[in-house]
mmCIF file of C-alpha atoms in Angstrom:
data_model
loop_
_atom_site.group_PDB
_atom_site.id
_atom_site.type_symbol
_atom_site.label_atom_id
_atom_site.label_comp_id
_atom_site.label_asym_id
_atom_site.label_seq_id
_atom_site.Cartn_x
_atom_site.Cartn_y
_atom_site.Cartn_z
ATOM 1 C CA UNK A 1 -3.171 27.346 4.204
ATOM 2 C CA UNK A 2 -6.827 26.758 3.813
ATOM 3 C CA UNK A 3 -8.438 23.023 3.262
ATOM 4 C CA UNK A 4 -11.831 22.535 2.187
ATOM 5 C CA UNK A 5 -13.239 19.071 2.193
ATOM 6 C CA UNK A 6 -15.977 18.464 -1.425
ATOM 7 C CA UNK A 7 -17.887 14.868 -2.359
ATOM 8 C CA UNK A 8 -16.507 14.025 -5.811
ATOM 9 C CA UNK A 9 -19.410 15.677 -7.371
ATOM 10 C CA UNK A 10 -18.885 18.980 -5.934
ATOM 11 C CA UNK A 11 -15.037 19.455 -6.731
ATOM 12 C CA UNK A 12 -14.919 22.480 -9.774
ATOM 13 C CA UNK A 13 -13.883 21.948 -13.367
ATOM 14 C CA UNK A 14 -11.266 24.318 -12.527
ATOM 15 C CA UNK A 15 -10.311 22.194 -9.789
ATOM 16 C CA UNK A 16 -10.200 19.091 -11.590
ATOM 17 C CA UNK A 17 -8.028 20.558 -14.826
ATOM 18 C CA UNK A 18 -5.409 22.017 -11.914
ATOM 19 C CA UNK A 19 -5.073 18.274 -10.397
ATOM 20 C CA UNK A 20 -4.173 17.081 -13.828
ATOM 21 C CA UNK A 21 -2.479 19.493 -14.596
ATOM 22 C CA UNK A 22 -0.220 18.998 -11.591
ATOM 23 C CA UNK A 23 0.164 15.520 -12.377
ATOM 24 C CA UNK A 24 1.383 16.592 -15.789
ATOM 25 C CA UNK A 25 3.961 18.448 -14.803
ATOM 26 C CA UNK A 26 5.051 15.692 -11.740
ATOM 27 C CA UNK A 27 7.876 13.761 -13.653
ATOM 28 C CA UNK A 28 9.602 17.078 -14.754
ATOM 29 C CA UNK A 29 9.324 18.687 -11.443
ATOM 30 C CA UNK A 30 10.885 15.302 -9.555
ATOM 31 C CA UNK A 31 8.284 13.930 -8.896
ATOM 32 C CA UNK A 32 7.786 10.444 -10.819
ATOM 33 C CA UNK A 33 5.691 8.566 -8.238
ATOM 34 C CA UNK A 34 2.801 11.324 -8.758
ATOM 35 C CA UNK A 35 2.453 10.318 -12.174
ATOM 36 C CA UNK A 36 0.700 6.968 -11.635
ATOM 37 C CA UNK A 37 -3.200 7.013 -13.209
ATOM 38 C CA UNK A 38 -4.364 5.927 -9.890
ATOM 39 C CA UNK A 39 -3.445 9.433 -8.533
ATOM 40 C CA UNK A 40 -5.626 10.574 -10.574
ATOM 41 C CA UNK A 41 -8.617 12.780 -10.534
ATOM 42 C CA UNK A 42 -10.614 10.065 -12.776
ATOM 43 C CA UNK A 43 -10.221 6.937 -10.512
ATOM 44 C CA UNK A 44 -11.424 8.889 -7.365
ATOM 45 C CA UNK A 45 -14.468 10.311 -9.408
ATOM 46 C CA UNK A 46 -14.879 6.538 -10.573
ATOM 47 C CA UNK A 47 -14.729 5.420 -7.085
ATOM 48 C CA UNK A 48 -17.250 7.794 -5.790
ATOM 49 C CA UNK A 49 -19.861 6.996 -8.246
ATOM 50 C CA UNK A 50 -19.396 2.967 -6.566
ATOM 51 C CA UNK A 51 -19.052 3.574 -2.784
ATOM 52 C CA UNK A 52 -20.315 5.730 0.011
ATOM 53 C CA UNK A 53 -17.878 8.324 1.931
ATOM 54 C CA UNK A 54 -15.675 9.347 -0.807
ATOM 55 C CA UNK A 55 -14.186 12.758 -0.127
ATOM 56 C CA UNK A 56 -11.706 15.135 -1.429
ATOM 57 C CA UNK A 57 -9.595 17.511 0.210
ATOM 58 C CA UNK A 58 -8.054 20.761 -1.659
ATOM 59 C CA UNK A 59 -5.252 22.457 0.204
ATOM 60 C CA UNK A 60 -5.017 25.849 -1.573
ATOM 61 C CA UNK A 61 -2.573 28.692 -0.605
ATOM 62 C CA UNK A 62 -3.527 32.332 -2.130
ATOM 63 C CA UNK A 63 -6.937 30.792 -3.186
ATOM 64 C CA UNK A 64 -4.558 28.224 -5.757
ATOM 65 C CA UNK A 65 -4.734 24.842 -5.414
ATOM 66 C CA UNK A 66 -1.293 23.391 -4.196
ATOM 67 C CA UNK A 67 -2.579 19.367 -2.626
ATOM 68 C CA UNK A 68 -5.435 16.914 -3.405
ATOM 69 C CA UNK A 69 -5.896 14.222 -0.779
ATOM 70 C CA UNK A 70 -8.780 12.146 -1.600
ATOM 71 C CA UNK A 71 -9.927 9.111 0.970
ATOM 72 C CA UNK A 72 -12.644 7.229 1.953
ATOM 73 C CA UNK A 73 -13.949 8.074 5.479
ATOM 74 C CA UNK A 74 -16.678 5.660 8.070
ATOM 75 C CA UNK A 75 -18.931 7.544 10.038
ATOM 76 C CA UNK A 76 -16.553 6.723 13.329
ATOM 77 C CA UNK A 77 -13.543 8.957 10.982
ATOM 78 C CA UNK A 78 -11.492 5.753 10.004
ATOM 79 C CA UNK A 79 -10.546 6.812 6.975
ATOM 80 C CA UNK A 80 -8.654 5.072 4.125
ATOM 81 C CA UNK A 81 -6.606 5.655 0.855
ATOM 82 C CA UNK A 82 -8.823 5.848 -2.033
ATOM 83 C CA UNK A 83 -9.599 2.353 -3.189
ATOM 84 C CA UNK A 84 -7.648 0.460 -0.649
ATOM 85 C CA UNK A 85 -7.085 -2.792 -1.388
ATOM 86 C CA UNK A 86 -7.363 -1.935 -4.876
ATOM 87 C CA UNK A 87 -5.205 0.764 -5.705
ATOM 88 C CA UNK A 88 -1.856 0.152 -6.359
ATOM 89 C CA UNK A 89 -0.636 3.972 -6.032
ATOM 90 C CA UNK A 90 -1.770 5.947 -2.983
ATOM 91 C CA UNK A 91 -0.976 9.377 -1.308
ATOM 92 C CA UNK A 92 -1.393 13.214 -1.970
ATOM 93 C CA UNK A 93 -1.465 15.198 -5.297
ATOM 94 C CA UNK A 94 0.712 18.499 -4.404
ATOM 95 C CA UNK A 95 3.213 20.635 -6.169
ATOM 96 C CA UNK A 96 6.833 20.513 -6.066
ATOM 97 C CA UNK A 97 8.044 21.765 -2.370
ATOM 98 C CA UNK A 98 4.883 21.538 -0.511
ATOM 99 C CA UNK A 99 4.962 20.829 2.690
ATOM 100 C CA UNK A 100 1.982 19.359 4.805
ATOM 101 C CA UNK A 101 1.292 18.257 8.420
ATOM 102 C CA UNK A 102 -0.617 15.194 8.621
ATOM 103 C CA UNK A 103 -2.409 15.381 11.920
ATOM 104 C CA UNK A 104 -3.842 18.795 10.711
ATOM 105 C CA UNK A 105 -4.727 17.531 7.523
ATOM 106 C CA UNK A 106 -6.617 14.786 9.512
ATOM 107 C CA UNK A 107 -8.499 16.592 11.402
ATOM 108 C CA UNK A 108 -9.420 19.368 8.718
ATOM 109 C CA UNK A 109 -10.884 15.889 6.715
ATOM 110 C CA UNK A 110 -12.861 14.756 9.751
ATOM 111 C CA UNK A 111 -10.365 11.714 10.128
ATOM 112 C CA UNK A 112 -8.761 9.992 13.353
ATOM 113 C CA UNK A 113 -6.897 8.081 11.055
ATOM 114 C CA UNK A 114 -6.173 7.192 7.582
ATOM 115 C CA UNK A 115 -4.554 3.531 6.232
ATOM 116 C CA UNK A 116 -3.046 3.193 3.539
ATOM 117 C CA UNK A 117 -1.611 0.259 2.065
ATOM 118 C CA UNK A 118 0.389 1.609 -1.529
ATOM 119 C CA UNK A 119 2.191 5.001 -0.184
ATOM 120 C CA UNK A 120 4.072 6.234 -2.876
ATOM 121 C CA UNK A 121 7.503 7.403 -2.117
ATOM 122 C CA UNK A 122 8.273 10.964 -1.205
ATOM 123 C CA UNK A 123 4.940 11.213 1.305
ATOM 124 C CA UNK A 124 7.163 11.877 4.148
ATOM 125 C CA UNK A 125 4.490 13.376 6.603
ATOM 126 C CA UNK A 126 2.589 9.855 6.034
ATOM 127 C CA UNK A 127 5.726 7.508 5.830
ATOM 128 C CA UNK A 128 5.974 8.265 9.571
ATOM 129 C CA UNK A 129 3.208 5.850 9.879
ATOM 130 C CA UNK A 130 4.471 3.122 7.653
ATOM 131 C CA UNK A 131 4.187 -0.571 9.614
ATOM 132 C CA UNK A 132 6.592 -1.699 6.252
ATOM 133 C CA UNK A 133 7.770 -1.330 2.955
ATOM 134 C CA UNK A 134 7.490 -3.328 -0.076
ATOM 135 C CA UNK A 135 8.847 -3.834 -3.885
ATOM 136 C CA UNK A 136 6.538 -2.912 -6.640
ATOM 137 C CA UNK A 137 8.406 -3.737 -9.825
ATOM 138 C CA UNK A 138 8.556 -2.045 -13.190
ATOM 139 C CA UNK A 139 9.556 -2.080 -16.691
ATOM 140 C CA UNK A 140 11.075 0.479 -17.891
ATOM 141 C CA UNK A 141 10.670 1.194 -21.425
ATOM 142 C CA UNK A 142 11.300 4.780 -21.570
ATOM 143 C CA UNK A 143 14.225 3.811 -24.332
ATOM 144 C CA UNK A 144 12.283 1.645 -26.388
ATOM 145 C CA UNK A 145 11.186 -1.696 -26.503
ATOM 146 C CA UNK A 146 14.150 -3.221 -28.176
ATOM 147 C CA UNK A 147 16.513 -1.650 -25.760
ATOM 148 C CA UNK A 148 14.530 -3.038 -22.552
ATOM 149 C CA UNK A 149 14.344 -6.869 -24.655
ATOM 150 C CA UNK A 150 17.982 -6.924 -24.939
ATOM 151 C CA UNK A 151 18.354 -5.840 -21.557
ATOM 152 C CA UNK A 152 15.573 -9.188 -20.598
ATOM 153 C CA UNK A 153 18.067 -10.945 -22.869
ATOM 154 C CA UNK A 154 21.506 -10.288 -20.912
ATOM 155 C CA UNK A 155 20.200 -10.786 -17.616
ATOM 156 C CA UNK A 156 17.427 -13.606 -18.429
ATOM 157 C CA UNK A 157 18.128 -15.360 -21.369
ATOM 158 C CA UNK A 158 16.291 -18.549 -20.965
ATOM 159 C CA UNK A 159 13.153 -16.821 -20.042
ATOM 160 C CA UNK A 160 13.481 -14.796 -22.925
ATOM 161 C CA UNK A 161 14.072 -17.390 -25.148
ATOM 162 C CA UNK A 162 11.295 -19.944 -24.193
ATOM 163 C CA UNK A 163 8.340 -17.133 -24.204
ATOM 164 C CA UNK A 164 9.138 -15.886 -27.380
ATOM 165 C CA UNK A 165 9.332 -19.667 -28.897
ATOM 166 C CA UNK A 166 6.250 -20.448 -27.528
ATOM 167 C CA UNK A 167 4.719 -17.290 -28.915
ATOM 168 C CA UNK A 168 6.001 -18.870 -31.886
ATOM 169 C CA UNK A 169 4.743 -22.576 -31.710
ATOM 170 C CA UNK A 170 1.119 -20.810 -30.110
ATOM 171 C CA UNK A 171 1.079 -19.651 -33.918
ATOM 172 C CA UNK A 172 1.847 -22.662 -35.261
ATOM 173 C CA UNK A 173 -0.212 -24.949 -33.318
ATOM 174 C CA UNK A 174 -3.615 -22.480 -33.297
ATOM 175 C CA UNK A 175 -3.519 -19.963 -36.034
ATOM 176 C CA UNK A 176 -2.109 -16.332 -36.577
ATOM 177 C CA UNK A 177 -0.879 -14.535 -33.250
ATOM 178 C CA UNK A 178 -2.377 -11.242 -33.009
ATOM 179 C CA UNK A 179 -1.626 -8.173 -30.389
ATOM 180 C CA UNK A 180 -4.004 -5.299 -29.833
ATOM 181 C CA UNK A 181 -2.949 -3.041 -27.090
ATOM 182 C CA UNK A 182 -6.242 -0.876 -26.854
ATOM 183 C CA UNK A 183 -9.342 -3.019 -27.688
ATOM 184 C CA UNK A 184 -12.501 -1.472 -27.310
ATOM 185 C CA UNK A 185 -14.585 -4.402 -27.448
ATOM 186 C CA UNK A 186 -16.470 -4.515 -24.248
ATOM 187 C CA UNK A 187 -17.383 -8.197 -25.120
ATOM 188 C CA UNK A 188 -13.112 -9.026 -24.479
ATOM 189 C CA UNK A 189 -13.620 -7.000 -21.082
ATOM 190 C CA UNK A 190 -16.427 -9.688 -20.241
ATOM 191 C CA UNK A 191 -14.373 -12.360 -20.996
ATOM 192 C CA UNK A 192 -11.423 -11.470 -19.218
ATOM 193 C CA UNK A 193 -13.800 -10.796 -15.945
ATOM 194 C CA UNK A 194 -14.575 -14.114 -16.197
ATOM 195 C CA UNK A 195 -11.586 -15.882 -16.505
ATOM 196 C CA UNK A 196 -9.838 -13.208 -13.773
ATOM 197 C CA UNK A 197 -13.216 -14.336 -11.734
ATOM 198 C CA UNK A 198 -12.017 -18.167 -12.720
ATOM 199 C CA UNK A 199 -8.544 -17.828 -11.480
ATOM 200 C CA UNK A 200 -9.803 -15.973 -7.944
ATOM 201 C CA UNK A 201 -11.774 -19.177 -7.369
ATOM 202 C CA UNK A 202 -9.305 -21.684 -8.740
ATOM 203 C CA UNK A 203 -6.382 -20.436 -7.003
ATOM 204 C CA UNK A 204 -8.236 -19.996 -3.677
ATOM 205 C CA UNK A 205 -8.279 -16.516 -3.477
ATOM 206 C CA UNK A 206 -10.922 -13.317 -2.435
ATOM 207 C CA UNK A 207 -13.330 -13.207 -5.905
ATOM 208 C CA UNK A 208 -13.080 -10.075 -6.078
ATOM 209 C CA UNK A 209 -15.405 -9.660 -9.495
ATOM 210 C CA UNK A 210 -18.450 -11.685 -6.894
ATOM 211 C CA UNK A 211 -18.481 -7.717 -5.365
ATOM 212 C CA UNK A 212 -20.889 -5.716 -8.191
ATOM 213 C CA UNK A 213 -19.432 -2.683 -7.491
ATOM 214 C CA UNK A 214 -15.536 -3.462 -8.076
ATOM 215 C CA UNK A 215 -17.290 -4.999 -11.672
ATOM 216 C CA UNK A 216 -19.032 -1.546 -12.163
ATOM 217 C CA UNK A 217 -16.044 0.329 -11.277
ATOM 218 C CA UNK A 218 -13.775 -1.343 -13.881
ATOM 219 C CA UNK A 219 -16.726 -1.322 -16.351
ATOM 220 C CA UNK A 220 -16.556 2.287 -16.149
ATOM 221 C CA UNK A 221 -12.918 2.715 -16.301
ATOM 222 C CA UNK A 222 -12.874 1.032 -19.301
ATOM 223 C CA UNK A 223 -14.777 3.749 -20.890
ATOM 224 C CA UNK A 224 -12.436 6.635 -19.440
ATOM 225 C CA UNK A 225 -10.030 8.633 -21.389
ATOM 226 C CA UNK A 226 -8.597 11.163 -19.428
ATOM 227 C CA UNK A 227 -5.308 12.903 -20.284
ATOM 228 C CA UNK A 228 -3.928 11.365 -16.808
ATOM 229 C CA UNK A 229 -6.080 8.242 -16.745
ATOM 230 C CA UNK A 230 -7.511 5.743 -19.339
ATOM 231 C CA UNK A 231 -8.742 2.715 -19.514
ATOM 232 C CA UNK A 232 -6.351 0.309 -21.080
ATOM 233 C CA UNK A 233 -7.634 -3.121 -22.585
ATOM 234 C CA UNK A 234 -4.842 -4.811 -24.390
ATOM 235 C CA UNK A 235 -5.444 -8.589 -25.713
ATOM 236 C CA UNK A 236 -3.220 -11.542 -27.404
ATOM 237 C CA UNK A 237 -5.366 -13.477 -30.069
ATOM 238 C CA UNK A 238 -4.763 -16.268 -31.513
ATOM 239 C CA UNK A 239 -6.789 -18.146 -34.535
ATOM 240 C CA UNK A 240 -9.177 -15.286 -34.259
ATOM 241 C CA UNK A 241 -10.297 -15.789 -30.503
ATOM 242 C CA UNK A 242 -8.743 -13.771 -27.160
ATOM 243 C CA UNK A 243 -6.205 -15.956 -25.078
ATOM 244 C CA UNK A 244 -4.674 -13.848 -23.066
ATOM 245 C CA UNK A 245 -6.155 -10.150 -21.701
ATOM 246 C CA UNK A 246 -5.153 -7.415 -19.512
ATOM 247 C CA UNK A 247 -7.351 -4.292 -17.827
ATOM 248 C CA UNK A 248 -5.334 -1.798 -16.399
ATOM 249 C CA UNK A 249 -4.990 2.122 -16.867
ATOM 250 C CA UNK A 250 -2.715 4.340 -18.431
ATOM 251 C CA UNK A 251 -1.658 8.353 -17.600
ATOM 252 C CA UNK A 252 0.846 9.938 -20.015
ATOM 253 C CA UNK A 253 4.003 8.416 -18.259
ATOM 254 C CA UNK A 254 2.533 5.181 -16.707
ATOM 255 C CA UNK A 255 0.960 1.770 -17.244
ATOM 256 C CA UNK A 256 -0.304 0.703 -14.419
ATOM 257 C CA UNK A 257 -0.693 -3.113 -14.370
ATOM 258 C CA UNK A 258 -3.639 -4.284 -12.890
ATOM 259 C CA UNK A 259 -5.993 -7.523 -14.344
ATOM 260 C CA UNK A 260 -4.221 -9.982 -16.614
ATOM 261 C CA UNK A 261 -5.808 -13.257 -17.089
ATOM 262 C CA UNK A 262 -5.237 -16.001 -19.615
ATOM 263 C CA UNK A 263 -7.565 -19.090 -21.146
ATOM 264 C CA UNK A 264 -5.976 -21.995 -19.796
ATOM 265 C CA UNK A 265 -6.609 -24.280 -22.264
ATOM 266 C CA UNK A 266 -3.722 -22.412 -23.677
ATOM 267 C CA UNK A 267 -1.240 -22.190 -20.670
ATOM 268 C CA UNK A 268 1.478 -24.441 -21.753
ATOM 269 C CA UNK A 269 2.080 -21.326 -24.637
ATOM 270 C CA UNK A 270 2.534 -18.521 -21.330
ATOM 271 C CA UNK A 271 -0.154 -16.618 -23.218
ATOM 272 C CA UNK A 272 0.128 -14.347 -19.954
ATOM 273 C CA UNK A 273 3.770 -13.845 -20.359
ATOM 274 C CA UNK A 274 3.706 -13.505 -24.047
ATOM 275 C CA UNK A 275 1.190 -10.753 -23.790
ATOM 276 C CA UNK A 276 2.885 -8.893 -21.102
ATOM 277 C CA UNK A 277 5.606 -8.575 -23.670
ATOM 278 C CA UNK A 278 3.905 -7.274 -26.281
ATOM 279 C CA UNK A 279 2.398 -4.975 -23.751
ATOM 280 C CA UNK A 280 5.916 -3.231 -23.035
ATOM 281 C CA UNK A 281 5.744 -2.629 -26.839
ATOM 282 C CA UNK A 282 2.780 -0.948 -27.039
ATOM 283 C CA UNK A 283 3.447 1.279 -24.611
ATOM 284 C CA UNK A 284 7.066 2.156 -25.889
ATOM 285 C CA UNK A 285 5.803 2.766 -28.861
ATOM 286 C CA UNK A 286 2.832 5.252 -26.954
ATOM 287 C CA UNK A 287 5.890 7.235 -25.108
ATOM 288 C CA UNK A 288 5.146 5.330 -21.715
ATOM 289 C CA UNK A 289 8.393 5.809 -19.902
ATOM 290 C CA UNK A 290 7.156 2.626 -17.962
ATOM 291 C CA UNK A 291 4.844 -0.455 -16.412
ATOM 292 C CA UNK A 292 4.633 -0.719 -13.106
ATOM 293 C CA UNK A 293 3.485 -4.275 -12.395
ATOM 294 C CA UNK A 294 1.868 -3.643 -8.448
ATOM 295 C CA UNK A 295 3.326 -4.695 -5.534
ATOM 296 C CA UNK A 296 3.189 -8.185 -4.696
ATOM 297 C CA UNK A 297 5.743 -10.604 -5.116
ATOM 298 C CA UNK A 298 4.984 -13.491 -8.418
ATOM 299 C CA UNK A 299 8.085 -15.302 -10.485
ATOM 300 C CA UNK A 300 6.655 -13.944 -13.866
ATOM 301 C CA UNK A 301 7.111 -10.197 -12.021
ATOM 302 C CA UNK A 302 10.970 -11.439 -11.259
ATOM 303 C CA UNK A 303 11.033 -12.188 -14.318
ATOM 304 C CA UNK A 304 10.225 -9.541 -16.717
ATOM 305 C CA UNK A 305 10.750 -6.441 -14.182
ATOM 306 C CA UNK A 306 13.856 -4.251 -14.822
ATOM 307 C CA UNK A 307 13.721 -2.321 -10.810
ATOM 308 C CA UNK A 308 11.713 -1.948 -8.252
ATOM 309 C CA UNK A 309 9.744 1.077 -6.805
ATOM 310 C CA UNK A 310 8.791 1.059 -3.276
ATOM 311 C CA UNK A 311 5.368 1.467 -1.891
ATOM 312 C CA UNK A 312 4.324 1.321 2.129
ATOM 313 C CA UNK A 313 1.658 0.436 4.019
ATOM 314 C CA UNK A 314 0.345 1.808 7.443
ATOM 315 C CA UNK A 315 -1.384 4.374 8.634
ATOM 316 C CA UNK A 316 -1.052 8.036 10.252
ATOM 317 C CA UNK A 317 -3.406 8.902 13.597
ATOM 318 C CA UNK A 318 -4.480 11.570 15.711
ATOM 319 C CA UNK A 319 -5.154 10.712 19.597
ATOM 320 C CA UNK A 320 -7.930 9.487 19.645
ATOM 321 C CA UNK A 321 -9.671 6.057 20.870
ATOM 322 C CA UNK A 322 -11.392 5.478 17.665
ATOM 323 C CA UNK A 323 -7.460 5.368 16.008
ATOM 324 C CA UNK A 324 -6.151 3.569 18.741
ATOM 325 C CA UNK A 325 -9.200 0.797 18.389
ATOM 326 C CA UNK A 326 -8.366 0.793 14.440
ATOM 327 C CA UNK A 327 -4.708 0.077 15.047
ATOM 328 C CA UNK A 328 -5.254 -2.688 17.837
ATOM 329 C CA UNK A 329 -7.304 -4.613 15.324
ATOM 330 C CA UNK A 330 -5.662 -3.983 12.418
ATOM 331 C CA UNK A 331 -1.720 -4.490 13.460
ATOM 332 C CA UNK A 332 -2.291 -8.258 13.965
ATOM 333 C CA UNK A 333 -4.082 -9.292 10.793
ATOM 334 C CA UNK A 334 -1.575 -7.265 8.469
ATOM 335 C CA UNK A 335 1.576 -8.202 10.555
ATOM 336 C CA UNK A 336 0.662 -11.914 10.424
ATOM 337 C CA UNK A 337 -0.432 -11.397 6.282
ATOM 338 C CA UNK A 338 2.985 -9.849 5.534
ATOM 339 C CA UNK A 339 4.933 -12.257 7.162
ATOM 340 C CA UNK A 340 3.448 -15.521 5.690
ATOM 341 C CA UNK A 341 4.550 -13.398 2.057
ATOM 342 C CA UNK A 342 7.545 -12.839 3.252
ATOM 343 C CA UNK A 343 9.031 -16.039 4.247
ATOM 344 C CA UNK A 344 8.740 -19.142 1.775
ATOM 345 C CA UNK A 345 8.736 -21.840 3.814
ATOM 346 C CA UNK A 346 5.147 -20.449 5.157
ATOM 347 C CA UNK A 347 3.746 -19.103 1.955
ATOM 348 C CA UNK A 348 4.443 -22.376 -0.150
ATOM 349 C CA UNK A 349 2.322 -24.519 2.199
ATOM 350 C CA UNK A 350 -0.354 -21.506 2.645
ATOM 351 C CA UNK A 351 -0.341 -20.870 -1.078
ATOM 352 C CA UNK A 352 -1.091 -24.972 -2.144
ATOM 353 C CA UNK A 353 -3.561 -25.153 1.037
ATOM 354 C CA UNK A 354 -5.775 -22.419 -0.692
ATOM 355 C CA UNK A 355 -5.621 -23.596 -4.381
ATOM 356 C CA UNK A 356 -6.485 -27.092 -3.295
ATOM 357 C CA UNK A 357 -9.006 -25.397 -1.179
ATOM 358 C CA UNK A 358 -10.131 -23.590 -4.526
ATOM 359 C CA UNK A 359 -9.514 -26.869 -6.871
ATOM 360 C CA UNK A 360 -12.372 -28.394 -4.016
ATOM 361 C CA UNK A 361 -14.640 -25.287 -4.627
ATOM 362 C CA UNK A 362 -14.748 -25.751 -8.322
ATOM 363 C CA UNK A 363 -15.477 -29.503 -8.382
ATOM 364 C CA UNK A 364 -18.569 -28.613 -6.194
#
């Protein structure tokens, strides 16, 4: 086994068409996790081009490609999952069978360790680092879009009901409802920055549009349309303006949710919810076999998912006092982060401290 380590701009055409081509062929081989668009060659490429010490390794056996790893690496060798924090599908690109050690891929990369926080299933050289495991949930559609709405309908019928009446009084009230599931308007991308940017501060949280380069990155996504990763703008309108919008990118198999924002001088409609409906029609009708809404636990998630996948987070080490150093500092932060998520009676207070926190921001 040989592994060579290339900046983004250095790995071969030939390279790049046999990582795609790999994904391609992941959901026939048994391997569905692989065929998530943030696996993909694109969104590394796209995350080189906005930050410093992106690197790919390429594991080949008989001169053939068999593994892609990218990561991000410090000068120290912490290294981390490509777009961590980000990125809602992380791990290594390999074909069916292949079998990897992680320490050795470590130290072929330069790395002491590597975090991730999104391990797909089936990484089971990194899983021996996971810290814990989470529930990402989906919606499957691979059946069609009326067979996963009557499915919404036996197990939540309310819900059902109410979004699609308000989708109906929205048109009523405000004008004609229309869905476009891939607008390429980069004026709607603007606006939907903003009001994602808008519910950051509102709601308390990390703005993460304030950083230019997670703004660039998107920007650039928007215009990518890869075979096995595309950027996917999909907006509700209503009377002729945008009231609801989602960014996220598609492969052949997978949606991957990842920005929806509404206007919310329209929220008592559920413009949010209403579009994420129409959004499992589009990509029925597109032969998506289905949207996987991130990890991260959110009632309108509960609500429309049909299963769960399960991602980890963690990280794999060699011996080494830089890793040890990483793990000492990191360990308390994510152990105290995941168990205010975990337990309501924590989060509820912790999630109304920081929106009143943001309300406060916004009236200054």
């Amino acid at each position: 086994m040989d592994i060579g380590v290339y900046h983004p701009g250095d790995l071969t055409a030939a390279d790049r068409a046999a990582w795609t081509a790999m994904q391609a062929q992941a959901h026939l081989l048994g391997a569905p996790e692989l065929a998530n668009p943030f696996l993909a060659p694109e969104f590394t490429l796209a995350i080189g081009r906005c930050r410093r010490g992106v690197r790919i390794a390429v594991v080949r056996e008989e001169g053939e490609p068999v593994a892609f790893f990218p990561f991000q690496r410090t000068r120290l060798g912490v290294g981390r999952a490509i777009g961590l924090g980000l990125s809602d599908s992380q791990g290594l690109m390999h074909r069916p069978g292949f079998q990897w050690d992680a320490r050795e891929l470590l130290r072929a990369c330069g790395l002491t360790v590597w975090e991730f926080d999104h391990l797909v299933e089936g990484q089971k050289p990194f899983e021996v680092g996971a810290r814990g495991s989470f529930p990402s949930p989906v919606i499957d559609v691979e059946q069609g879009f009326e067979a996963y709405l009557a499915q919404l309908r036996t197990r939540s019928p309310k819900f059902t009901r109410t979004t699609l009446a308000k989708e109906r009084k929205l048109g009523r009230d405000v004008g004609e409802v229309r869905y476009v599931h891939d607008e390429r308007d980069p004026a709607v991308l603007r606006t939907l920055i903003g009001w994602k940017s808008a519910q950051y501060r509102r709601t308390g949280r990390s703005d993460r549009f304030a950083h230019a380069w997670i703004t660039h990155l998107v920007e650039q996504l928007f215009h990518t349309r890869g075979a096995s990763c595309a950027g996917l703008l999909s907006v509700l309108y209503c009377g002729g303006r945008p009231v609801a919008a989602h960014f996220g990118l598609r492969s052949e198999r997978v949606l991957a949710c990842w920005f929806p924002a509404y206007d919310t001088a329209f929220a008592k409609y559920s413009p949010g919810l209403v579009l994420h409906l129409r959004m499992a029609e589009g990509a029925a009708a597109q032969g998506v076999a289905y949207l996987d809404l991130g990890r991260g636990e959110k009632e309108y998630k509960d609500s429309l998912k049909t299963r769960d996948l399960s991602v980890s987070e963690g990280w794999v080490t060699r011996r080494h006092p830089v890793a040890f150093g990483h793990q000492a500092r990191r360990a308390p932060i994510r152990a105290l982060r995941n168990t205010v998520l975990s337990r309501p009676e924590l989060f509820g207070p912790a999630d109304r401290l920081l929106k009143r926190l943001g309300s406060i921001r916004a009236k200054n």
